mmCIF file with all atom_site columns, C-alpha atoms and ligand atoms in Angstrom:
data_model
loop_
_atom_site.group_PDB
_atom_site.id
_atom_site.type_symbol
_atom_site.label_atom_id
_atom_site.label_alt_id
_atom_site.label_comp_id
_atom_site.label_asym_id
_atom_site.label_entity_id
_atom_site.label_seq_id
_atom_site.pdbx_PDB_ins_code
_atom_site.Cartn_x
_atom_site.Cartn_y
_atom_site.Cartn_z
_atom_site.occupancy
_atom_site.B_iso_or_equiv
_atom_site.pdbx_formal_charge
_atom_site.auth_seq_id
_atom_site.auth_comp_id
_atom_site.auth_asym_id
_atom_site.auth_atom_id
_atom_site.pdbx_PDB_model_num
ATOM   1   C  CA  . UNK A 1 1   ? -16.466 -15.135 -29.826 1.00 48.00 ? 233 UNK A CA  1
ATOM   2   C  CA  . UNK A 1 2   ? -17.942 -15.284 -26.545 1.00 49.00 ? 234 UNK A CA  1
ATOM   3   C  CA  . UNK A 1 3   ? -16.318 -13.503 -23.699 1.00 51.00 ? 235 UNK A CA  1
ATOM   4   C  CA  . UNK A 1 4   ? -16.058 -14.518 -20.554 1.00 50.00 ? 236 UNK A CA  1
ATOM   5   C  CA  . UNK A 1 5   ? -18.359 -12.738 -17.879 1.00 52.00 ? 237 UNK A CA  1
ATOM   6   C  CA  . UNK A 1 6   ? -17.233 -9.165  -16.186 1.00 49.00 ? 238 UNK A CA  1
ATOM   7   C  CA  . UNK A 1 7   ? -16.661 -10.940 -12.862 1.00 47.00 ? 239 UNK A CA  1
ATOM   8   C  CA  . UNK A 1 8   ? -13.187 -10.716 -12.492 1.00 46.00 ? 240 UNK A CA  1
ATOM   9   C  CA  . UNK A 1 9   ? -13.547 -7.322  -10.175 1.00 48.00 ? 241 UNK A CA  1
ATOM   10  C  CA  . UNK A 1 10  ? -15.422 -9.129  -7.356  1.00 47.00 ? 242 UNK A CA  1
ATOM   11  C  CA  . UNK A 1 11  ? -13.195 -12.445 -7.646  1.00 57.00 ? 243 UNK A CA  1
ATOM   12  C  CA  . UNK A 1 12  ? -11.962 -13.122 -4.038  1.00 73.00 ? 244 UNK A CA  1
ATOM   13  C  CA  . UNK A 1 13  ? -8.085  -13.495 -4.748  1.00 86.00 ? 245 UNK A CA  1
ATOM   14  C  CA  . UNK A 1 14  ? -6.636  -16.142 -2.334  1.00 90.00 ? 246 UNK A CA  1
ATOM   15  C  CA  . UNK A 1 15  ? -4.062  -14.895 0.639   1.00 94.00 ? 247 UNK A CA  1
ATOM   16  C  CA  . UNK A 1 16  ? -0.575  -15.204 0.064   1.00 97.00 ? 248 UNK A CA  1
ATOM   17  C  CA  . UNK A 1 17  ? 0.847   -16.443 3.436   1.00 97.00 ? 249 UNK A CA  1
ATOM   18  C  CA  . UNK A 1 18  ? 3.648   -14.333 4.957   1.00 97.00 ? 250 UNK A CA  1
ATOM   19  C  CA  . UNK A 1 19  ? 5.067   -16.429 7.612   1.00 96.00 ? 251 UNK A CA  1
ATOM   20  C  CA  . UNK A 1 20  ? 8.353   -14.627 8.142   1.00 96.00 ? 252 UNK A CA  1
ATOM   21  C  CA  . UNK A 1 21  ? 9.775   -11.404 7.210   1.00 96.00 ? 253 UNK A CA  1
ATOM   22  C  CA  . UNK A 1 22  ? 11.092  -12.660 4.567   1.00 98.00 ? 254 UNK A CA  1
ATOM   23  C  CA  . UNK A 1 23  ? 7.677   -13.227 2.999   1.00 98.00 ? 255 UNK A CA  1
ATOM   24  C  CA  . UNK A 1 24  ? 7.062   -10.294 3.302   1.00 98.00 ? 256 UNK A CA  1
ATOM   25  C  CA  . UNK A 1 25  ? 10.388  -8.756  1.606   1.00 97.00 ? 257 UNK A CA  1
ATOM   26  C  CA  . UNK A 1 26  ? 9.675   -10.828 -1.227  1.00 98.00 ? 258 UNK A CA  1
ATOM   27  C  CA  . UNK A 1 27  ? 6.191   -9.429  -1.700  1.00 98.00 ? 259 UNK A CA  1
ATOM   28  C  CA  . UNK A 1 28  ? 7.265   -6.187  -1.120  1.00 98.00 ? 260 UNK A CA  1
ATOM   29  C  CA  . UNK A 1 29  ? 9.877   -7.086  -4.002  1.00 98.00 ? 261 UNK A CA  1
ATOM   30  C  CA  . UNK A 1 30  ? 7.195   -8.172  -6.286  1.00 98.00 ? 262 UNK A CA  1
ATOM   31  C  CA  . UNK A 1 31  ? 4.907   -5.083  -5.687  1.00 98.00 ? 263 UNK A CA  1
ATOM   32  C  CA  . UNK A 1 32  ? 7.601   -2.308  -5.972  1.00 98.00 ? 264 UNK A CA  1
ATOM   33  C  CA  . UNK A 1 33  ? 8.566   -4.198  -9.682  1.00 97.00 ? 265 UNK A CA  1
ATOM   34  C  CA  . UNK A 1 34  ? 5.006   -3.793  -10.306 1.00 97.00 ? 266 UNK A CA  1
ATOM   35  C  CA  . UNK A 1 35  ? 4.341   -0.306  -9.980  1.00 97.00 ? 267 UNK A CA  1
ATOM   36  C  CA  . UNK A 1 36  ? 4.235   2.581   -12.030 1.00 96.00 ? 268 UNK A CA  1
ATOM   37  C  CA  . UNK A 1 37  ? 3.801   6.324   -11.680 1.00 97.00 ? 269 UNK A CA  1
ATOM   38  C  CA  . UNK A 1 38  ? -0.003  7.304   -11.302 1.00 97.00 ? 270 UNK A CA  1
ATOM   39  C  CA  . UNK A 1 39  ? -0.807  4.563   -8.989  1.00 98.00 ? 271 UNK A CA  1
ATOM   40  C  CA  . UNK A 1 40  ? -2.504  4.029   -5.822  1.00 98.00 ? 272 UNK A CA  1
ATOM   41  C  CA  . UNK A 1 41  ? -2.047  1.295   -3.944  1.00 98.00 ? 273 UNK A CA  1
ATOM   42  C  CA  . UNK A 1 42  ? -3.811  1.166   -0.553  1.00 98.00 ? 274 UNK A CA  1
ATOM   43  C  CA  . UNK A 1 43  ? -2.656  -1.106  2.530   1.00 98.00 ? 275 UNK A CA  1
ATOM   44  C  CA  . UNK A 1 44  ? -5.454  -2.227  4.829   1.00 97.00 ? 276 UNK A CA  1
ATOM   45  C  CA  . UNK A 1 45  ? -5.619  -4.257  8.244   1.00 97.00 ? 277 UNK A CA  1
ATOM   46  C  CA  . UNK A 1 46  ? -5.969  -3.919  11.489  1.00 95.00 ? 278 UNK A CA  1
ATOM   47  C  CA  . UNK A 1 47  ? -3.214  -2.378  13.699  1.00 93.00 ? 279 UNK A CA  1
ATOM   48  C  CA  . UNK A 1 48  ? 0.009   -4.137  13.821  1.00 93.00 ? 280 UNK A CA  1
ATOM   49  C  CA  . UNK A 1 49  ? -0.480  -6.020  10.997  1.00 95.00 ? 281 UNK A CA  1
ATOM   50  C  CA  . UNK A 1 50  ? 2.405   -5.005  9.191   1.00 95.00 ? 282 UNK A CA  1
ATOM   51  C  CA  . UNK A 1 51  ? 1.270   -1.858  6.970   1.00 96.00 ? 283 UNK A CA  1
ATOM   52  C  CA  . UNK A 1 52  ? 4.544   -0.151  7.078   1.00 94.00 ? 284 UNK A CA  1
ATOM   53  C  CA  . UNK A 1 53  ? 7.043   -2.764  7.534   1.00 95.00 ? 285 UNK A CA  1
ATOM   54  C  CA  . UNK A 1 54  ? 5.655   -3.608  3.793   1.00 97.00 ? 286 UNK A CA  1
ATOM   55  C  CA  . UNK A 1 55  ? 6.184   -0.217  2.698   1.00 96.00 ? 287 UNK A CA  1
ATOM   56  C  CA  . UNK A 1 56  ? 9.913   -0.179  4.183   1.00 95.00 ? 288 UNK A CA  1
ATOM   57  C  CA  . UNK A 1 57  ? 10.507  -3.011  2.666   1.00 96.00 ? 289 UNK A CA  1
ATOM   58  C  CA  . UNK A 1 58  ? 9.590   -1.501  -0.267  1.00 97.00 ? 290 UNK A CA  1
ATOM   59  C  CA  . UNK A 1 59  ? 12.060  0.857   -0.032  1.00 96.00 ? 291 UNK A CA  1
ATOM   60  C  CA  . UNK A 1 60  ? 14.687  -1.551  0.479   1.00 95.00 ? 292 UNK A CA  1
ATOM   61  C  CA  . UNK A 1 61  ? 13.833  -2.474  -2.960  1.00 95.00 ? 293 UNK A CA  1
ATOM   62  C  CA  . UNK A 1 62  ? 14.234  0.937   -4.623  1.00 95.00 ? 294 UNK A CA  1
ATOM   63  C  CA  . UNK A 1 63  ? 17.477  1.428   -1.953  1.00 94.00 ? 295 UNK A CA  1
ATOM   64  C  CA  . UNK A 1 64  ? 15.989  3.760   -0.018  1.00 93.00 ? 296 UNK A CA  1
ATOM   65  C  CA  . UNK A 1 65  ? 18.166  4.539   3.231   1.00 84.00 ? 297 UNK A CA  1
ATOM   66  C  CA  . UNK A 1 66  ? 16.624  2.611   6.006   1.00 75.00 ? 298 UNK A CA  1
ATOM   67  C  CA  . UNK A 1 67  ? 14.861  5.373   7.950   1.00 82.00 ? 299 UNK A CA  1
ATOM   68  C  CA  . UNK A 1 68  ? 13.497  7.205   5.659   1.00 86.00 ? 300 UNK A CA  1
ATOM   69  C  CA  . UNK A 1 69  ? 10.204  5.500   5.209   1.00 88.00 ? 301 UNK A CA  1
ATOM   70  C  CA  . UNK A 1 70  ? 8.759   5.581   8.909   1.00 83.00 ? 302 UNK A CA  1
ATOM   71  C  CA  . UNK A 1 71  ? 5.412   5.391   9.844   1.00 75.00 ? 303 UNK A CA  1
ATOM   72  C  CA  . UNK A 1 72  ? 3.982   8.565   8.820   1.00 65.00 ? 304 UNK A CA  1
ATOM   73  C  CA  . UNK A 1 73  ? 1.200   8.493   11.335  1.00 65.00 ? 305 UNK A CA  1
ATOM   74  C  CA  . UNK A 1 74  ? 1.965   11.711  12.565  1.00 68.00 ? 306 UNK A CA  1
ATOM   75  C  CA  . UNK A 1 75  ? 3.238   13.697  9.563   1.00 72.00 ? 307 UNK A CA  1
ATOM   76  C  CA  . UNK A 1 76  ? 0.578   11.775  7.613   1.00 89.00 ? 308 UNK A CA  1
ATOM   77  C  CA  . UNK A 1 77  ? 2.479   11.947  4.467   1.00 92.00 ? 309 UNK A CA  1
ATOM   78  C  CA  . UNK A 1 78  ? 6.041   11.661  3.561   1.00 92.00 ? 310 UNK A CA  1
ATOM   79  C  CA  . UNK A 1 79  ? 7.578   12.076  0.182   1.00 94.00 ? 311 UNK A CA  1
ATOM   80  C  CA  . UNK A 1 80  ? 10.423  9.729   -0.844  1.00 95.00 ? 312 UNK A CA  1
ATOM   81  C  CA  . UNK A 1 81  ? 12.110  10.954  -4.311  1.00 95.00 ? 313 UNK A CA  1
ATOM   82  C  CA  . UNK A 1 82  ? 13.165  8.174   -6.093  1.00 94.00 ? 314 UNK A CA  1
ATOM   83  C  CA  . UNK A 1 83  ? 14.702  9.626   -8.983  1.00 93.00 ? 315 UNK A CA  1
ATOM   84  C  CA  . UNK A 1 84  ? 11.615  7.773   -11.844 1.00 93.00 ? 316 UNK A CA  1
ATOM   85  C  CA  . UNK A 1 85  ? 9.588   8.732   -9.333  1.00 96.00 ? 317 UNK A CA  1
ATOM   86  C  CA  . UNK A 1 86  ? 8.313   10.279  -5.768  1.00 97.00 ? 318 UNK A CA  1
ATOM   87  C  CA  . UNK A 1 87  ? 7.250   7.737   -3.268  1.00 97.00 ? 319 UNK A CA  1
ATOM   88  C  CA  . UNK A 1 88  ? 3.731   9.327   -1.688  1.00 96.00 ? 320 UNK A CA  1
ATOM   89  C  CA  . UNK A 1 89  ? 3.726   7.473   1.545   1.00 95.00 ? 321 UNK A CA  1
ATOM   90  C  CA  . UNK A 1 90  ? 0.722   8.587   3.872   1.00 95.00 ? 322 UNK A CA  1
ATOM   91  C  CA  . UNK A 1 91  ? -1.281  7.102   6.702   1.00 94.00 ? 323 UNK A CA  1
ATOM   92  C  CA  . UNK A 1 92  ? -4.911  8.508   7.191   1.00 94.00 ? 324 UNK A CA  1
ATOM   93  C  CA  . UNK A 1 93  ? -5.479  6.811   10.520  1.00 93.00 ? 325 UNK A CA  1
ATOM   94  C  CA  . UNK A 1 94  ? -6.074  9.804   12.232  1.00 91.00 ? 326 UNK A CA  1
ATOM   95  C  CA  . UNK A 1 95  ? -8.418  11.739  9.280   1.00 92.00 ? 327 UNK A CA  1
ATOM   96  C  CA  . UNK A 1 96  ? -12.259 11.255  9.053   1.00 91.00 ? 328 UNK A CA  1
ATOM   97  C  CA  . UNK A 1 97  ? -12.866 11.611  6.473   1.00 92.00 ? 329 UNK A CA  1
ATOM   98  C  CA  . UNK A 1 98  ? -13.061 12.859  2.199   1.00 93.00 ? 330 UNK A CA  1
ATOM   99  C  CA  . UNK A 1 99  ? -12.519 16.726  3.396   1.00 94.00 ? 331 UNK A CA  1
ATOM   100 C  CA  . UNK A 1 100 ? -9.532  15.808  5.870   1.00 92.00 ? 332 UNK A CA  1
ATOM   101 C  CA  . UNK A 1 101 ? -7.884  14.660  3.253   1.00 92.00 ? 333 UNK A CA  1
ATOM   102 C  CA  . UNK A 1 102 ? -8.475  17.470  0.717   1.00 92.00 ? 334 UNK A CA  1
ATOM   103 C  CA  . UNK A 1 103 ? -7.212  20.076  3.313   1.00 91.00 ? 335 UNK A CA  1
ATOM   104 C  CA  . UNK A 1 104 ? -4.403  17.749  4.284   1.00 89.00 ? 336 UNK A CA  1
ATOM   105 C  CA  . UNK A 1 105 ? -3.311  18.020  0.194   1.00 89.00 ? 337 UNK A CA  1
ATOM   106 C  CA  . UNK A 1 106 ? -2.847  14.822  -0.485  1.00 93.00 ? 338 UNK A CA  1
ATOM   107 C  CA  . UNK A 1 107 ? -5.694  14.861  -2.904  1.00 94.00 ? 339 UNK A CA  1
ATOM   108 C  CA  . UNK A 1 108 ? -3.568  16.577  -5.469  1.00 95.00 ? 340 UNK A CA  1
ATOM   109 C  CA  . UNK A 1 109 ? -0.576  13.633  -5.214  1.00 96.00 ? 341 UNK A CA  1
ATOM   110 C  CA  . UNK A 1 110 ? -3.338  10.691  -5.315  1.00 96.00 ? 342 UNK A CA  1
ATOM   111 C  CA  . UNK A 1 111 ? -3.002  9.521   -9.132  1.00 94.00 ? 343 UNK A CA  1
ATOM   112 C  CA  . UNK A 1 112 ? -0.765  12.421  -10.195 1.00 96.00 ? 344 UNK A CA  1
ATOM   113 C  CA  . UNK A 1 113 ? 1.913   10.564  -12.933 1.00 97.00 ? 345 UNK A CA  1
ATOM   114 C  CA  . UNK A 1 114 ? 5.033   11.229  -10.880 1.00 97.00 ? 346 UNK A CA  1
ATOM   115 C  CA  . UNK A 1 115 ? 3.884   9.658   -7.968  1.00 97.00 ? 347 UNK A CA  1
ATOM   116 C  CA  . UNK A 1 116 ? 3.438   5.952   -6.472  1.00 98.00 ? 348 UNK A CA  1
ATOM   117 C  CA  . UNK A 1 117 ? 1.124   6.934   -3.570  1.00 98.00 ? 349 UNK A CA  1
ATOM   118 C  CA  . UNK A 1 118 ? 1.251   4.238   -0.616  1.00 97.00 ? 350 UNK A CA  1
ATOM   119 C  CA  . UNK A 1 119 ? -1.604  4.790   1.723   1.00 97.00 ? 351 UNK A CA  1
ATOM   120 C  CA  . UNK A 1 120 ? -2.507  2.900   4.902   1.00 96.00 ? 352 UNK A CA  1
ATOM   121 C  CA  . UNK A 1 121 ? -5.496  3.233   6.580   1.00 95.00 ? 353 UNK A CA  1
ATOM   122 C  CA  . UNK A 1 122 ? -7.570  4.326   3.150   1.00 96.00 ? 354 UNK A CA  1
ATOM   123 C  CA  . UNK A 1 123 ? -10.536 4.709   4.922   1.00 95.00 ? 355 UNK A CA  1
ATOM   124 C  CA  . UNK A 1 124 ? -10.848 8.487   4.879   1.00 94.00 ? 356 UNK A CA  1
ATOM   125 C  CA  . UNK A 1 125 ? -9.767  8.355   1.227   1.00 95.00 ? 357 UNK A CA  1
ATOM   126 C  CA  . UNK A 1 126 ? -12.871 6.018   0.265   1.00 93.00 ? 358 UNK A CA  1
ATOM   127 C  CA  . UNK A 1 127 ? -14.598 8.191   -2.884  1.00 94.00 ? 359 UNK A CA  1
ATOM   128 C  CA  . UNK A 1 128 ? -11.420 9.535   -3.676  1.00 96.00 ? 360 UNK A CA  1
ATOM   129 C  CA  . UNK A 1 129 ? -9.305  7.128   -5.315  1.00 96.00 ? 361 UNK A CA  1
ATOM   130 C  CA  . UNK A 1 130 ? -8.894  7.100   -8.711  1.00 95.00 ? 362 UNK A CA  1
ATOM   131 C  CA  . UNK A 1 131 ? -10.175 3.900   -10.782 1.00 93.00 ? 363 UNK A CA  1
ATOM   132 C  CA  . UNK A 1 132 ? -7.721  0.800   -10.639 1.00 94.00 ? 364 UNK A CA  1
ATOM   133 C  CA  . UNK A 1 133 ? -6.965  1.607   -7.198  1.00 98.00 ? 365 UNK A CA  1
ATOM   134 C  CA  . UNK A 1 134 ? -4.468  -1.212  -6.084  1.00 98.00 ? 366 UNK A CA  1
ATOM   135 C  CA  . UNK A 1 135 ? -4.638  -2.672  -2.829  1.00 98.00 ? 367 UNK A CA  1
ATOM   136 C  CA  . UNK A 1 136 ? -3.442  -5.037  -0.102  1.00 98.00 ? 368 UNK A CA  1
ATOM   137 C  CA  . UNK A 1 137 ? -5.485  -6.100  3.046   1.00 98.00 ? 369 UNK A CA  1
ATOM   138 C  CA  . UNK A 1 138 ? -2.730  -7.322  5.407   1.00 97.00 ? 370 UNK A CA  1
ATOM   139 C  CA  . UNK A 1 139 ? -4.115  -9.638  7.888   1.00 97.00 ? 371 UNK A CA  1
ATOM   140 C  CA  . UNK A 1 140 ? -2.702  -11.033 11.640  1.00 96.00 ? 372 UNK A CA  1
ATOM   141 C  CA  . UNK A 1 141 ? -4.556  -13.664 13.085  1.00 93.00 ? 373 UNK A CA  1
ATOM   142 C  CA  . UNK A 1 142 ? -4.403  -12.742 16.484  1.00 91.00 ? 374 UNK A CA  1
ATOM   143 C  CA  . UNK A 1 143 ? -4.723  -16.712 17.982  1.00 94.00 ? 375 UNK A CA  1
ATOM   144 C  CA  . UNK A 1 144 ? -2.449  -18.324 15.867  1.00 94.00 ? 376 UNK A CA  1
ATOM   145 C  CA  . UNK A 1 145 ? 0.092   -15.350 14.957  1.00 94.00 ? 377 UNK A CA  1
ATOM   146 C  CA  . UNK A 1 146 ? 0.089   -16.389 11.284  1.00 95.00 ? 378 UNK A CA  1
ATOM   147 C  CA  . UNK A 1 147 ? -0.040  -13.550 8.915   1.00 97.00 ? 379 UNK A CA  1
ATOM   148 C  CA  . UNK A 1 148 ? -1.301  -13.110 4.963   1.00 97.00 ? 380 UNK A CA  1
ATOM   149 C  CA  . UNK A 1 149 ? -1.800  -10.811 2.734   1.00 98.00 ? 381 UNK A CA  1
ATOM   150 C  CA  . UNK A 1 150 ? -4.849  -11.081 0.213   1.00 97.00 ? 382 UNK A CA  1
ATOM   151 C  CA  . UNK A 1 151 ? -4.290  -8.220  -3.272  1.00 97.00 ? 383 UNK A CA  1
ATOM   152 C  CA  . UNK A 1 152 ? -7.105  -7.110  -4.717  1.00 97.00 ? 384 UNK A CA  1
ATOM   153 C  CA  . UNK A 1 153 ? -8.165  -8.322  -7.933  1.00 95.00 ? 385 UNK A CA  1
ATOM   154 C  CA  . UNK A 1 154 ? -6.195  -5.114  -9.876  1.00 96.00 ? 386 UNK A CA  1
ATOM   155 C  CA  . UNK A 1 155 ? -2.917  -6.141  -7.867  1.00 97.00 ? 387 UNK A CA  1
ATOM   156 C  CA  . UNK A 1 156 ? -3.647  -9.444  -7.771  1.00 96.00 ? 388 UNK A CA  1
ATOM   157 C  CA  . UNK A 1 157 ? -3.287  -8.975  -12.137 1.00 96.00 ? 389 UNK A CA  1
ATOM   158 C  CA  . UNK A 1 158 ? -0.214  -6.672  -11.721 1.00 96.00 ? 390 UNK A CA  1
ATOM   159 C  CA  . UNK A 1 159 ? 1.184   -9.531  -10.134 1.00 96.00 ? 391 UNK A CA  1
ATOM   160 C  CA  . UNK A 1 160 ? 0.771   -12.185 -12.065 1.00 90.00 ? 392 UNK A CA  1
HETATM 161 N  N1  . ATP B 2 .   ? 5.802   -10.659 8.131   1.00 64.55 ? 125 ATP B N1  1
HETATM 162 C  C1  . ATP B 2 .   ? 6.092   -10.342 9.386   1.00 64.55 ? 125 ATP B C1  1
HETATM 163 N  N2  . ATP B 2 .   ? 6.626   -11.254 10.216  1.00 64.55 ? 125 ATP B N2  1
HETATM 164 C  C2  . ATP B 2 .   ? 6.910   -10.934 11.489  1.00 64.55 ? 125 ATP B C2  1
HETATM 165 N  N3  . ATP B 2 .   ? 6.687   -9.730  12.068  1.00 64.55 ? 125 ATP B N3  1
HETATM 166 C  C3  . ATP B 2 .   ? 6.174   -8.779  11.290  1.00 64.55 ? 125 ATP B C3  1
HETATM 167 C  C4  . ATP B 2 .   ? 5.838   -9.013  9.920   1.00 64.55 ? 125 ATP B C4  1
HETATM 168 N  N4  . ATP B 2 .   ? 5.298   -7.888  9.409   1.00 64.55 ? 125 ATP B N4  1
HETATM 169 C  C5  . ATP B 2 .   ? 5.306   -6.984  10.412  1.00 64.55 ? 125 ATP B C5  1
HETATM 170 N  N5  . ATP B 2 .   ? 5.836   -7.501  11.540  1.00 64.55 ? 125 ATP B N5  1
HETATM 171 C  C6  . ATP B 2 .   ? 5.997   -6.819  12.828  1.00 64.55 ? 125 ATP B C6  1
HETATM 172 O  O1  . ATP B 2 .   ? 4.738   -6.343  13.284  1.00 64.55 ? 125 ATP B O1  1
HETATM 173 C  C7  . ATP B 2 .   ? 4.889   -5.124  13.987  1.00 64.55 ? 125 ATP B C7  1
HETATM 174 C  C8  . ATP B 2 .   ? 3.906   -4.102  13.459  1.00 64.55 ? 125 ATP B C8  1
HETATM 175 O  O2  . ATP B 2 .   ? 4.209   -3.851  12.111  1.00 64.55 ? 125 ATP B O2  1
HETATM 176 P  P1  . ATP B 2 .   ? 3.830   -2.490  11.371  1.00 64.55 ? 125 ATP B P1  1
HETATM 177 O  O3  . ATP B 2 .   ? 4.219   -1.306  12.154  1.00 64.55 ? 125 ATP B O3  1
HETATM 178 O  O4  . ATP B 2 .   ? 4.363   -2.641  9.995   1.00 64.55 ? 125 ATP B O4  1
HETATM 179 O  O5  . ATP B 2 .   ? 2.229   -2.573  11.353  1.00 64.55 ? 125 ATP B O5  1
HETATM 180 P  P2  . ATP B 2 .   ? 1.186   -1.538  10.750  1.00 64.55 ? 125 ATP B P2  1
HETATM 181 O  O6  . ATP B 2 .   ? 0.150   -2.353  10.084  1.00 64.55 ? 125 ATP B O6  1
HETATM 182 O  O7  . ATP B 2 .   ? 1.867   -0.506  9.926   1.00 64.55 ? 125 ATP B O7  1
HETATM 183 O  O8  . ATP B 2 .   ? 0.596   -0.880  12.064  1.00 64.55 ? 125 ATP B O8  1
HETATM 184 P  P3  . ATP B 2 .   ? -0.225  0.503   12.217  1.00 64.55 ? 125 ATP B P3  1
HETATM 185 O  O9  . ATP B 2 .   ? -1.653  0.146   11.947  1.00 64.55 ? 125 ATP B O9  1
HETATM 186 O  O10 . ATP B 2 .   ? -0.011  0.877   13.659  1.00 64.55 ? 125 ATP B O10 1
HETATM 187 O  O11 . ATP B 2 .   ? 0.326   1.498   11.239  1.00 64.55 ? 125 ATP B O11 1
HETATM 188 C  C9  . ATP B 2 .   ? 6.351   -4.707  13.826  1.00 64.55 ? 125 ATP B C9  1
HETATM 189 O  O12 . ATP B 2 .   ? 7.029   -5.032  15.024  1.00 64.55 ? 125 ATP B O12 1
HETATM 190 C  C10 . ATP B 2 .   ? 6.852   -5.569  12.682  1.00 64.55 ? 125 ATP B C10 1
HETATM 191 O  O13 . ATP B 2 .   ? 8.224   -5.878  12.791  1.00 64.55 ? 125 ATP B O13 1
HETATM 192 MG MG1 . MG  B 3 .   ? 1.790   1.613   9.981   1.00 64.55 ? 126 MG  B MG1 1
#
């Protein structure tokens, strides 16, 4: 039987519009029911475009006090135990890159089985993710204020 061609990878998934915050609690619902221990899932976009409020809305899903997940850009990682497993929430904004974060030691949580690792700003991480890296590119278009989200083709399959 004929199969159909490997292009799924590099299929542009289409943006899921997230007009309101509550958009983007309900995709934040969806993702957290998706995950597993060992993943990665990497949040992109520009500054401001809603990186973290994602991830605490995340947390809202696994009832995670409000306040714990803040935006780590100054700790660069913070660990969330959530009992199945720890929440590995880092933002590499400020790293350059692969060797920053190998001394930072966040190379040892990346894919490690008791760990969901949430990383914004992946940049500095690029080489080091492990295969079947998830992701999210958030997007704000700065004219008309609308906001989207477009998963890559692993998440967008994770979320289907
Ligand atoms: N879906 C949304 N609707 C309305 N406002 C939102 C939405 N998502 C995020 N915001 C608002 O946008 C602002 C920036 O969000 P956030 O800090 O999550 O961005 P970020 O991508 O993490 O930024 P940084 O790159 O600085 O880490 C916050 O005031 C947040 O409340
Ligand atoms: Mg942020």
């Amino acid at each position: 039987m004929s199969q159909a061609p490997a292009a799924a990878a590099s299929l542009v998934t289409a943006p899921i519009p997230l007009a309101s915050l509550a958009d983007t609690e309900a995709l934040a619902g969806r993702i957290a029911r998706a995950l597993r221990g060992g993943d990665v899932l990497t949040l992109g976009g520009e500054l401001g475009a809603g990186k973290t409020t994602l991830v605490q809305a995340m947390g809202r899903h696994w009832h995670v006090d409000d306040g714990l997940i803040r935006s780590p850009t100054f700790s660069l990682v913070n660990v969330v135990d959530l009992g199945e497993f720890d929440l590995v929430h880092a933002d590499l904004y400020r790293l350059t890159g692969p060797e920053d974060v190998i001394s930072s030691g966040l190379i040892e949580l990346l894919g490690a089985t008791d760990c969901v690792c949430v990383v914004e700003w992946p940049d500095a991480a690029q080489g080091l993710l492990p295969p079947n890296t998830l992701g999210l590119t958030l997007r704000l278009n700065g004219a008309t204020g609308m906001r989207s989200a477009v998963p890559n083709a692993e998440l967008a399959a994770r979320l289907t």
